[in-house]
């Protein structure tokens, strides 16, 4: 026996269920004499609910009009793509892609610098300061054009120096990339030039280095002298290979104005000098070191750690930031600098927190997204600020590497590579601008799809079995 009943209002069901619900009951036996043998089944169709499985055409048109009236507010906070696009160029490309997808979007650009390439330019531009251009010794001991700057918004004369302008990976010729021999000597020359120019305070950015000499070359340029276990002086600017037998430091000849100038260093706080996660082991391969060379560099960093620790009166070998920029964090402590998490320095001037408050989504970017990203890289730091304010974050990257999924826990909601097919590094660099614009357009369209879906309430799930049973019984038996 089949009993079918129709009800127009069902107070015990979700309000999203509309008027017509068909409840069917079947019996175990066709000639059942008692209602106790009834086995209820509930059948609900989308038509019964009064909710279409897809939005009506008129609703979609209405949604389109709503989106056209007020587009999303998007904050673009990218880093640069090494050896390809600077932070400002990356921001411009993402903006172009966003506006291609949503012409009425409100876009705010805040190109980010992590202490590496573009650090000086960004801070000088933000404060209406001025850059000074000089030549210094580059990482392979040849003269290179470089620069330092002064902020325009401070009472005291505050200089800005970035180590990448004198020892960055991008200015190391590809066929000479060997951190055993590259030097930070030119960084010391930049610091000296700023001191001679009257700096009373200095912001020094560490990042994008092509060296692993513990900052010893930088300290030599400022007057420090170093010796091996035999008492012989370590030659100037010879890189990490010359430090395996480092034994002592003489700081008596340091530039006298170092005592008068407060130098604050923006560095990756997660990088340490020695140990399994020491700078040689983690970053040596990226700078061209072979496994054998990595072991030599690690031994050199152990010696640097011992000498610097003795000079400053505390163990810095595993201290936060000591391994920044090929161990230059250690050498900077040797000359009296104060290390800080780089994002703390940067956000003082760029005020990202306030920008995040007024946006719907944040798009960040960097050359690579991988397991190292949560360790102080810009996408993760931007995500940390955005998550605190409940704003979703999307990251674009040239490449997505090993362990990238850990970035979900770091606050990045989604990430994607800009590459559309397997290509060589040279092609990827040459096509970076187009690829980035296309990728930004694609992810923006995905965001808009998500926004569209959110405007329509999905049909509520069927009630749990027990609730359904109780509902049927109440309608059938009156209790």
Short mmCIF file of C-alpha atoms in Angstrom, two decimals, residues 19-476:
data_model
loop_
_atom_site.label_atom_id
_atom_site.label_comp_id
_atom_site.label_asym_id
_atom_site.label_seq_id
_atom_site.Cartn_x
_atom_site.Cartn_y
_atom_site.Cartn_z
CA UNK A 19 5.55 24.63 -0.13
CA UNK A 20 5.17 21.29 -1.90
CA UNK A 21 6.82 18.30 -0.25
CA UNK A 22 5.79 14.79 -1.14
CA UNK A 23 5.98 12.22 1.61
CA UNK A 24 5.52 8.61 0.53
CA UNK A 25 5.07 5.61 2.73
CA UNK A 26 5.50 2.01 1.60
CA UNK A 27 4.59 -1.16 3.42
CA UNK A 28 6.42 -4.40 3.75
CA UNK A 29 3.28 -6.26 2.70
CA UNK A 30 0.75 -5.15 0.14
CA UNK A 31 -2.12 -6.30 2.37
CA UNK A 32 -0.79 -4.81 5.55
CA UNK A 33 -3.46 -4.59 8.25
CA UNK A 34 -1.61 -2.35 10.69
CA UNK A 35 0.13 0.99 10.37
CA UNK A 36 2.95 -0.28 12.57
CA UNK A 37 4.40 -2.00 9.50
CA UNK A 38 4.78 1.29 7.64
CA UNK A 39 8.32 2.08 6.47
CA UNK A 40 8.51 5.77 5.67
CA UNK A 41 10.64 7.21 2.86
CA UNK A 42 11.05 10.91 2.13
CA UNK A 43 11.37 12.23 -1.42
CA UNK A 44 12.10 15.90 -2.03
CA UNK A 45 12.75 17.33 -5.49
CA UNK A 46 14.19 20.70 -6.39
CA UNK A 47 10.86 21.61 -7.93
CA UNK A 48 9.13 20.67 -4.67
CA UNK A 49 11.49 23.02 -2.83
CA UNK A 50 10.63 25.90 -5.08
CA UNK A 51 14.37 26.47 -5.63
CA UNK A 52 15.90 26.08 -9.08
CA UNK A 53 19.17 24.16 -9.30
CA UNK A 54 20.61 27.08 -11.31
CA UNK A 55 19.83 30.80 -10.99
CA UNK A 56 17.12 32.08 -13.26
CA UNK A 57 18.23 34.25 -16.17
CA UNK A 58 16.68 37.31 -14.58
CA UNK A 59 18.59 36.63 -11.35
CA UNK A 60 21.89 36.29 -13.22
CA UNK A 61 21.25 39.57 -15.02
CA UNK A 62 20.46 41.19 -11.68
CA UNK A 63 23.71 39.84 -10.23
CA UNK A 64 25.69 41.17 -13.17
CA UNK A 65 24.19 44.61 -12.63
CA UNK A 66 25.09 44.49 -8.94
CA UNK A 67 28.69 43.62 -9.71
CA UNK A 68 28.91 46.35 -12.31
CA UNK A 69 27.67 48.91 -9.82
CA UNK A 70 30.43 48.20 -7.33
CA UNK A 71 33.40 45.98 -8.07
CA UNK A 72 35.62 44.23 -5.56
CA UNK A 73 38.24 46.11 -3.58
CA UNK A 74 41.55 44.39 -4.25
CA UNK A 75 44.84 45.07 -2.50
CA UNK A 76 47.96 44.05 -4.43
CA UNK A 77 50.99 43.41 -2.20
CA UNK A 78 53.64 41.56 -4.22
CA UNK A 79 57.33 41.00 -3.88
CA UNK A 80 59.53 40.97 -6.96
CA UNK A 81 60.38 38.06 -9.26
CA UNK A 82 64.15 37.65 -9.03
CA UNK A 83 66.06 38.49 -12.19
CA UNK A 84 62.82 39.25 -13.98
CA UNK A 85 60.37 41.81 -12.56
CA UNK A 86 60.74 44.20 -9.65
CA UNK A 87 57.99 44.66 -7.04
CA UNK A 88 56.55 47.70 -8.82
CA UNK A 89 56.47 45.90 -12.16
CA UNK A 90 54.81 42.86 -10.59
CA UNK A 91 52.16 45.08 -9.01
CA UNK A 92 51.49 46.78 -12.35
CA UNK A 93 51.09 43.43 -14.12
CA UNK A 94 48.68 42.08 -11.52
CA UNK A 95 46.67 45.29 -11.70
CA UNK A 96 46.43 44.97 -15.49
CA UNK A 97 45.14 41.41 -15.18
CA UNK A 98 42.63 42.31 -12.48
CA UNK A 99 41.20 45.21 -14.47
CA UNK A 100 41.03 43.09 -17.60
CA UNK A 101 38.71 40.73 -15.71
CA UNK A 102 36.81 43.34 -13.67
CA UNK A 103 37.15 46.85 -15.13
CA UNK A 104 35.28 48.43 -12.22
CA UNK A 105 37.45 46.88 -9.50
CA UNK A 106 39.00 49.24 -6.96
CA UNK A 107 42.70 48.40 -6.93
CA UNK A 108 45.27 49.53 -4.38
CA UNK A 109 48.92 48.69 -5.04
CA UNK A 110 51.49 48.36 -2.27
CA UNK A 111 54.61 46.76 -3.77
CA UNK A 112 56.53 45.03 -1.01
CA UNK A 113 60.23 44.75 -0.40
CA UNK A 114 61.75 42.24 1.97
CA UNK A 115 65.10 43.89 2.41
CA UNK A 116 66.31 42.63 -0.95
CA UNK A 117 66.21 44.21 -4.38
CA UNK A 118 64.21 47.43 -4.43
CA UNK A 119 64.45 48.07 -0.68
CA UNK A 120 66.20 51.42 -1.03
CA UNK A 121 64.13 52.60 -3.97
CA UNK A 122 60.83 51.72 -2.27
CA UNK A 123 61.56 53.42 1.06
CA UNK A 124 63.12 56.48 -0.55
CA UNK A 125 60.13 56.88 -2.89
CA UNK A 126 57.60 56.36 -0.08
CA UNK A 127 59.19 59.12 2.01
CA UNK A 128 60.06 61.48 -0.87
CA UNK A 129 63.75 60.99 -0.19
CA UNK A 130 66.75 60.86 -2.51
CA UNK A 131 69.06 58.19 -3.89
CA UNK A 132 72.81 58.56 -4.42
CA UNK A 133 74.64 56.57 -7.09
CA UNK A 134 78.20 55.26 -6.75
CA UNK A 135 80.37 52.38 -7.93
CA UNK A 136 81.45 49.63 -5.55
CA UNK A 137 83.12 46.24 -5.69
CA UNK A 138 80.58 43.68 -6.87
CA UNK A 139 80.20 40.10 -5.65
CA UNK A 140 82.82 38.77 -8.11
CA UNK A 141 85.29 41.59 -7.32
CA UNK A 142 84.51 43.75 -10.33
CA UNK A 143 83.21 47.32 -10.10
CA UNK A 144 79.42 47.60 -10.41
CA UNK A 145 77.04 50.59 -10.34
CA UNK A 146 75.19 50.78 -7.05
CA UNK A 147 73.28 53.17 -4.81
CA UNK A 148 72.18 54.14 -1.32
CA UNK A 149 69.61 56.71 -0.24
CA UNK A 150 68.24 58.97 2.45
CA UNK A 151 64.68 59.07 3.71
CA UNK A 152 62.81 62.31 3.23
CA UNK A 153 60.44 62.12 6.20
CA UNK A 154 62.72 61.88 9.22
CA UNK A 155 64.12 64.56 11.49
CA UNK A 156 67.49 62.87 11.81
CA UNK A 157 69.42 62.00 8.67
CA UNK A 158 68.45 58.39 7.98
CA UNK A 159 70.21 56.43 5.26
CA UNK A 160 68.91 53.35 3.45
CA UNK A 161 71.21 50.63 2.14
CA UNK A 162 70.35 47.29 0.55
CA UNK A 163 72.94 44.55 0.39
CA UNK A 164 71.52 43.28 -2.92
CA UNK A 165 72.67 46.51 -4.60
CA UNK A 166 76.27 45.39 -4.10
CA UNK A 167 76.15 41.63 -3.50
CA UNK A 168 72.82 40.42 -4.86
CA UNK A 169 72.41 37.19 -6.79
CA UNK A 170 71.11 39.07 -9.83
CA UNK A 171 74.46 40.81 -10.32
CA UNK A 172 76.47 37.58 -10.12
CA UNK A 173 77.09 36.33 -13.68
CA UNK A 174 75.50 32.91 -14.12
CA UNK A 175 78.79 31.26 -15.03
CA UNK A 176 80.41 32.64 -11.85
CA UNK A 177 77.78 31.70 -9.28
CA UNK A 178 79.80 30.06 -6.57
CA UNK A 179 79.27 31.29 -2.99
CA UNK A 180 82.71 29.98 -2.04
CA UNK A 181 84.17 33.02 -3.78
CA UNK A 182 81.54 35.78 -3.92
CA UNK A 183 81.95 38.66 -1.47
CA UNK A 184 79.98 41.30 0.45
CA UNK A 185 82.85 43.79 0.33
CA UNK A 186 80.79 46.24 -1.74
CA UNK A 187 78.09 46.33 0.95
CA UNK A 188 80.67 47.69 3.37
CA UNK A 189 81.56 50.34 0.82
CA UNK A 190 77.91 51.41 0.61
CA UNK A 191 77.70 51.66 4.41
CA UNK A 192 80.93 53.67 4.46
CA UNK A 193 79.62 56.07 1.80
CA UNK A 194 76.42 56.67 3.78
CA UNK A 195 78.40 57.25 6.98
CA UNK A 196 80.71 59.68 5.20
CA UNK A 197 77.61 61.44 3.88
CA UNK A 198 76.49 62.22 7.43
CA UNK A 199 74.01 59.43 8.23
CA UNK A 200 72.94 59.44 11.88
CA UNK A 201 70.61 56.46 11.48
CA UNK A 202 70.61 53.73 8.87
CA UNK A 203 68.17 51.10 7.64
CA UNK A 204 69.96 48.17 6.04
CA UNK A 205 68.06 45.59 4.02
CA UNK A 206 69.22 41.98 3.82
CA UNK A 207 67.85 39.79 1.07
CA UNK A 208 68.40 38.34 -2.41
CA UNK A 209 72.08 37.75 -1.70
CA UNK A 210 74.49 35.92 -3.96
CA UNK A 211 77.08 35.38 -1.24
CA UNK A 212 77.93 33.22 1.76
CA UNK A 213 80.87 34.93 3.47
CA UNK A 214 79.26 35.68 6.84
CA UNK A 215 79.53 39.42 6.17
CA UNK A 216 83.29 39.25 6.63
CA UNK A 217 83.91 41.03 3.31
CA UNK A 218 81.54 43.81 4.39
CA UNK A 219 83.37 44.21 7.71
CA UNK A 220 86.75 44.29 5.94
CA UNK A 221 85.57 47.22 3.81
CA UNK A 222 84.77 49.07 7.05
CA UNK A 223 88.22 48.50 8.54
CA UNK A 224 88.01 45.15 10.35
CA UNK A 225 90.87 42.66 9.99
CA UNK A 226 90.69 38.88 10.33
CA UNK A 227 93.27 36.16 10.97
CA UNK A 228 93.55 32.39 10.63
CA UNK A 229 94.84 29.94 13.24
CA UNK A 230 98.45 30.54 12.10
CA UNK A 231 98.13 34.27 12.66
CA UNK A 232 98.07 35.11 8.97
CA UNK A 233 95.65 37.82 7.86
CA UNK A 234 92.68 36.67 5.80
CA UNK A 235 92.93 38.31 2.33
CA UNK A 236 90.37 40.96 1.45
CA UNK A 237 87.13 39.99 -0.29
CA UNK A 238 87.93 36.34 -0.93
CA UNK A 239 84.54 34.87 -0.03
CA UNK A 240 83.53 31.92 2.13
CA UNK A 241 86.36 29.67 0.94
CA UNK A 242 88.89 31.82 2.81
CA UNK A 243 87.12 31.42 6.16
CA UNK A 244 87.45 27.69 6.90
CA UNK A 245 90.35 28.46 9.26
CA UNK A 246 89.11 31.81 10.57
CA UNK A 247 90.33 32.25 14.15
CA UNK A 248 90.33 35.90 15.25
CA UNK A 249 89.09 39.42 14.49
CA UNK A 250 90.68 42.83 15.03
CA UNK A 251 88.05 45.58 15.18
CA UNK A 252 90.34 48.42 16.20
CA UNK A 253 90.34 49.90 12.71
CA UNK A 254 86.56 50.03 12.21
CA UNK A 255 85.08 53.21 10.75
CA UNK A 256 84.81 55.64 13.69
CA UNK A 257 81.30 56.80 12.79
CA UNK A 258 79.87 53.32 13.34
CA UNK A 259 79.72 54.21 17.04
CA UNK A 260 77.65 57.30 16.28
CA UNK A 261 75.17 55.82 13.82
CA UNK A 262 72.31 53.51 14.83
CA UNK A 263 72.04 50.80 12.16
CA UNK A 264 68.82 48.75 12.11
CA UNK A 265 68.82 45.70 9.88
CA UNK A 266 65.71 44.33 8.17
CA UNK A 267 66.43 40.62 7.79
CA UNK A 268 64.80 37.22 7.59
CA UNK A 269 64.37 36.41 11.27
CA UNK A 270 64.10 32.68 10.54
CA UNK A 271 67.56 32.32 9.02
CA UNK A 272 70.29 31.06 11.33
CA UNK A 273 74.01 30.80 10.70
CA UNK A 274 74.81 27.21 11.68
CA UNK A 275 73.28 23.77 12.12
CA UNK A 276 71.03 21.58 9.95
CA UNK A 277 69.00 24.65 8.98
CA UNK A 278 72.04 26.87 8.71
CA UNK A 279 72.42 29.27 5.83
CA UNK A 280 74.95 27.19 3.87
CA UNK A 281 72.76 24.08 3.85
CA UNK A 282 69.46 25.84 3.17
CA UNK A 283 70.50 28.46 0.64
CA UNK A 284 73.84 27.22 -0.70
CA UNK A 285 72.24 25.20 -3.51
CA UNK A 286 70.25 28.23 -4.69
CA UNK A 287 73.49 30.16 -5.05
CA UNK A 288 75.26 27.51 -7.09
CA UNK A 289 77.08 25.46 -4.42
CA UNK A 290 77.65 21.73 -4.91
CA UNK A 291 77.19 19.25 -2.01
CA UNK A 292 80.95 19.28 -1.34
CA UNK A 293 81.05 23.08 -1.42
CA UNK A 294 78.08 23.24 0.95
CA UNK A 295 80.08 21.26 3.52
CA UNK A 296 83.02 23.68 3.15
CA UNK A 297 80.72 26.68 3.53
CA UNK A 298 79.07 25.18 6.59
CA UNK A 299 82.49 24.75 8.22
CA UNK A 300 83.30 28.37 7.36
CA UNK A 301 80.05 29.60 8.93
CA UNK A 302 80.85 27.64 12.11
CA UNK A 303 84.16 29.51 12.31
CA UNK A 304 82.45 32.86 11.63
CA UNK A 305 79.94 32.10 14.38
CA UNK A 306 82.69 31.31 16.88
CA UNK A 307 84.69 34.47 16.11
CA UNK A 308 81.69 36.81 16.13
CA UNK A 309 80.29 35.23 19.31
CA UNK A 310 83.58 35.82 21.10
CA UNK A 311 83.77 39.42 19.89
CA UNK A 312 80.22 40.40 20.90
CA UNK A 313 80.13 38.39 24.12
CA UNK A 314 77.20 36.10 23.27
CA UNK A 315 76.54 33.06 21.11
CA UNK A 316 75.07 34.19 17.80
CA UNK A 317 75.53 30.95 15.83
CA UNK A 318 71.87 29.97 16.17
CA UNK A 319 70.43 33.41 16.89
CA UNK A 320 67.49 34.65 14.79
CA UNK A 321 68.69 36.52 11.72
CA UNK A 322 72.33 35.51 12.09
CA UNK A 323 72.20 33.58 8.83
CA UNK A 324 70.46 36.31 6.83
CA UNK A 325 71.98 37.06 3.41
CA UNK A 326 74.61 34.36 3.41
CA UNK A 327 75.45 34.89 7.07
CA UNK A 328 75.81 38.64 6.77
CA UNK A 329 73.55 38.91 9.80
CA UNK A 330 76.50 37.63 11.82
CA UNK A 331 78.96 40.14 10.37
CA UNK A 332 76.52 42.99 10.94
CA UNK A 333 76.30 42.13 14.63
CA UNK A 334 80.08 42.21 14.71
CA UNK A 335 80.08 45.90 13.72
CA UNK A 336 77.32 46.80 16.19
CA UNK A 337 74.11 46.61 14.12
CA UNK A 338 70.72 45.62 15.56
CA UNK A 339 68.81 42.89 13.70
CA UNK A 340 65.02 43.01 13.29
CA UNK A 341 62.40 40.91 11.49
CA UNK A 342 62.37 42.58 8.11
CA UNK A 343 58.61 42.95 7.92
CA UNK A 344 58.61 44.94 11.17
CA UNK A 345 60.90 47.51 9.57
CA UNK A 346 59.01 47.62 6.28
CA UNK A 347 55.50 47.97 7.73
CA UNK A 348 56.55 51.03 9.72
CA UNK A 349 56.76 52.89 6.43
CA UNK A 350 54.23 51.12 4.19
CA UNK A 351 51.39 50.75 6.75
CA UNK A 352 49.96 47.56 5.25
CA UNK A 353 47.59 46.97 8.17
CA UNK A 354 45.45 49.99 7.32
CA UNK A 355 45.36 49.08 3.63
CA UNK A 356 44.15 45.56 4.39
CA UNK A 357 41.22 46.82 6.47
CA UNK A 358 39.37 48.28 3.51
CA UNK A 359 39.72 45.48 0.94
CA UNK A 360 37.82 42.35 -0.06
CA UNK A 361 40.79 40.25 -1.14
CA UNK A 362 44.58 40.51 -1.14
CA UNK A 363 46.74 39.31 -4.02
CA UNK A 364 50.41 38.80 -3.25
CA UNK A 365 53.18 37.31 -5.37
CA UNK A 366 56.76 36.12 -5.35
CA UNK A 367 59.08 34.29 -7.71
CA UNK A 368 58.56 30.99 -5.90
CA UNK A 369 56.12 29.51 -3.40
CA UNK A 370 57.44 26.53 -1.45
CA UNK A 371 58.11 25.19 2.03
CA UNK A 372 60.44 28.13 2.74
CA UNK A 373 57.73 30.75 2.14
CA UNK A 374 56.30 30.68 5.70
CA UNK A 375 59.81 31.36 7.02
CA UNK A 376 59.57 35.14 6.70
CA UNK A 377 58.83 35.52 2.98
CA UNK A 378 56.57 38.36 1.88
CA UNK A 379 53.52 36.30 0.81
CA UNK A 380 53.33 34.64 4.23
CA UNK A 381 53.90 37.91 6.09
CA UNK A 382 51.20 39.65 4.06
CA UNK A 383 48.89 36.70 4.75
CA UNK A 384 49.56 36.95 8.48
CA UNK A 385 48.36 40.56 8.53
CA UNK A 386 45.37 39.86 6.28
CA UNK A 387 44.23 36.81 8.26
CA UNK A 388 44.17 38.86 11.45
CA UNK A 389 41.51 40.98 9.74
CA UNK A 390 39.62 38.16 8.07
CA UNK A 391 40.65 39.05 4.52
CA UNK A 392 41.36 36.19 2.07
CA UNK A 393 44.76 35.99 0.38
CA UNK A 394 45.76 34.64 -3.04
CA UNK A 395 49.42 34.18 -3.98
CA UNK A 396 50.83 34.05 -7.50
CA UNK A 397 54.25 32.57 -8.14
CA UNK A 398 56.63 31.90 -10.96
CA UNK A 399 57.07 28.38 -9.64
CA UNK A 400 55.34 26.25 -7.02
CA UNK A 401 57.91 24.12 -5.25
CA UNK A 402 58.21 21.30 -2.76
CA UNK A 403 56.02 21.52 0.33
CA UNK A 404 54.04 24.51 -0.93
CA UNK A 405 50.85 23.24 0.70
CA UNK A 406 52.21 24.28 4.10
CA UNK A 407 51.32 27.83 3.07
CA UNK A 408 47.65 27.12 3.68
CA UNK A 409 48.44 26.97 7.38
CA UNK A 410 50.44 30.19 7.03
CA UNK A 411 47.28 32.03 5.96
CA UNK A 412 47.48 31.87 2.16
CA UNK A 413 44.05 30.69 1.01
CA UNK A 414 45.07 29.79 -2.54
CA UNK A 415 48.19 29.90 -4.67
CA UNK A 416 48.94 29.31 -8.34
CA UNK A 417 51.86 29.30 -10.73
CA UNK A 418 51.77 31.80 -13.56
CA UNK A 419 53.26 29.24 -15.96
CA UNK A 420 50.87 27.88 -18.57
CA UNK A 421 53.10 25.07 -19.86
CA UNK A 422 56.57 23.60 -19.20
CA UNK A 423 59.16 26.14 -20.37
CA UNK A 424 62.82 26.89 -19.84
CA UNK A 425 63.88 29.42 -17.21
CA UNK A 426 64.98 31.80 -19.94
CA UNK A 427 61.56 31.70 -21.61
CA UNK A 428 59.78 32.11 -18.27
CA UNK A 429 61.84 35.21 -17.49
CA UNK A 430 61.34 36.67 -20.95
CA UNK A 431 57.58 36.06 -20.87
CA UNK A 432 57.06 36.92 -17.19
CA UNK A 433 55.07 40.08 -17.79
CA UNK A 434 52.53 38.45 -20.11
CA UNK A 435 52.26 35.32 -17.97
CA UNK A 436 51.66 37.34 -14.83
CA UNK A 437 48.96 39.50 -16.42
CA UNK A 438 47.18 36.40 -17.73
CA UNK A 439 47.42 34.65 -14.36
CA UNK A 440 46.08 37.69 -12.51
CA UNK A 441 43.13 37.85 -14.87
CA UNK A 442 42.45 34.14 -14.40
CA UNK A 443 42.46 34.19 -10.59
CA UNK A 444 40.35 37.35 -10.55
CA UNK A 445 37.74 35.64 -12.71
CA UNK A 446 37.76 32.73 -10.26
CA UNK A 447 37.23 35.15 -7.39
CA UNK A 448 34.26 36.64 -9.23
CA UNK A 449 32.78 33.18 -9.79
CA UNK A 450 33.05 32.56 -6.07
CA UNK A 451 31.45 35.90 -5.37
CA UNK A 452 28.59 35.07 -7.75
CA UNK A 453 27.94 31.71 -6.12
CA UNK A 454 27.91 33.30 -2.70
CA UNK A 455 25.00 35.53 -3.73
CA UNK A 456 22.69 32.53 -4.15
CA UNK A 457 21.71 30.46 -1.17
CA UNK A 458 22.34 26.80 -1.89
CA UNK A 459 19.45 24.42 -1.10
CA UNK A 460 19.65 23.27 2.50
CA UNK A 461 20.60 19.63 2.97
CA UNK A 462 17.87 17.14 3.75
CA UNK A 463 17.13 16.85 7.45
CA UNK A 464 18.91 14.08 9.36
CA UNK A 465 17.21 10.68 9.32
CA UNK A 466 15.83 10.97 12.83
CA UNK A 467 14.35 14.41 12.18
CA UNK A 468 12.79 13.14 8.95
CA UNK A 469 11.31 10.15 10.77
CA UNK A 470 9.87 12.35 13.50
CA UNK A 471 8.41 14.67 10.89
CA UNK A 472 6.69 11.82 9.05
CA UNK A 473 5.31 10.33 12.23
CA UNK A 474 3.93 13.66 13.36
CA UNK A 475 2.10 14.03 10.07
CA UNK A 476 0.88 10.45 9.98
#
